[in-house]
Short mmCIF file of C-alpha atoms in Angstrom, two decimals:
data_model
loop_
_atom_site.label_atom_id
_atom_site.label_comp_id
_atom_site.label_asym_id
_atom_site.label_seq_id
_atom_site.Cartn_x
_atom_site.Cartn_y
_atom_site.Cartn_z
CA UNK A 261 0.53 -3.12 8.82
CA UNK A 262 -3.14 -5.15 8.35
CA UNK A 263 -4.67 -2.32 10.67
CA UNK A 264 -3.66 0.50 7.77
CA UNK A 265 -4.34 -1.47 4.94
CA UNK A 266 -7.77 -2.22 6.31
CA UNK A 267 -8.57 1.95 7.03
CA UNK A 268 -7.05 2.88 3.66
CA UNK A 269 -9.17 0.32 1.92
CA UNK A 270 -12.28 1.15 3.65
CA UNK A 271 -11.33 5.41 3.23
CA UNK A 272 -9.77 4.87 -0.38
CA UNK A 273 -12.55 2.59 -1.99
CA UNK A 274 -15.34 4.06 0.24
CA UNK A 275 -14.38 7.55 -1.92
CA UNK A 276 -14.75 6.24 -5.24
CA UNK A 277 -17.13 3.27 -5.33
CA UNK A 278 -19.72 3.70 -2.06
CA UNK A 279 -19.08 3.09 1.52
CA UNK A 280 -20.74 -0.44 1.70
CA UNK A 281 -18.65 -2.48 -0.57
CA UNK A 282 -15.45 -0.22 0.79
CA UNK A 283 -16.86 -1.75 4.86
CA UNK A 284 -16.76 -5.40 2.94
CA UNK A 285 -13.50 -5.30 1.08
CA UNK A 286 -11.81 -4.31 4.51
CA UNK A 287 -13.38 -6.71 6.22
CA UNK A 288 -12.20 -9.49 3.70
CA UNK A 289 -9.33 -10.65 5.36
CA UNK A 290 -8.02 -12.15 1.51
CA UNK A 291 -8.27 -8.66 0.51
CA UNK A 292 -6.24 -7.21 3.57
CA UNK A 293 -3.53 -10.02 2.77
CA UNK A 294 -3.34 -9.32 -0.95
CA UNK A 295 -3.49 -5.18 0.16
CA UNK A 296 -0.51 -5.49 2.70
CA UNK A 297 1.61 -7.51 0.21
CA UNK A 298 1.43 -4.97 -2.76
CA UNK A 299 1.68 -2.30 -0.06
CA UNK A 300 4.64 -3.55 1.20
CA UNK A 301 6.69 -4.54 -2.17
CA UNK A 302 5.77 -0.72 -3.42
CA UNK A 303 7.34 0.78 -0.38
CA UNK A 304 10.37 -1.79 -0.89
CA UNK A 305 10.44 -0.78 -5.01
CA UNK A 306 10.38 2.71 -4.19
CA UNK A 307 12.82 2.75 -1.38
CA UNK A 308 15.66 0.52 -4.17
CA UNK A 309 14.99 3.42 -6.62
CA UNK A 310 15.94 5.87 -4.45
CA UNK A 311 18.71 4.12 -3.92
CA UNK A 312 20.12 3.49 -7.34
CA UNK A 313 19.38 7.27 -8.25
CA UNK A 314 21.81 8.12 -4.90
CA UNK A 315 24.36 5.83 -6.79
CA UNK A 316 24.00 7.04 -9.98
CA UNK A 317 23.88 10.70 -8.73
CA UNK A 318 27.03 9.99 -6.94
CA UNK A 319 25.61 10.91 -3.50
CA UNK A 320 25.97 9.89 0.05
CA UNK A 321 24.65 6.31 0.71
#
């Protein structure tokens, strides 16, 4: 997952605050680490929400 956190940080800051700090954060391997991590417990929050509103809708799980 280090691979996609490094593009999106170097496509997703690049947009908003200039390309040469966006090349530095992704090659910051501290900032990959801390990227991945919150990448990966958003995906995990988002994917037990869906969950508990298929239980509480009463659907299939």
């Amino acid at each position: 997952m280090g691979p996609f956190i490094r593009i999106a940080l170097r496509y997703g800051v690049g947009g908003i605050i200039g390309y040469q700090l966006a090349d530095q954060l992704a090659g910051d391997p501290d900032v990959v680490a801390v990227a991945t991590v919150v990448a990966t417990a958003a995906v995990g929050f988002v994917t037990e929400g869906f969950y508990m509103l298929a239980r509480n809708l009463g659907w299939r799980t």
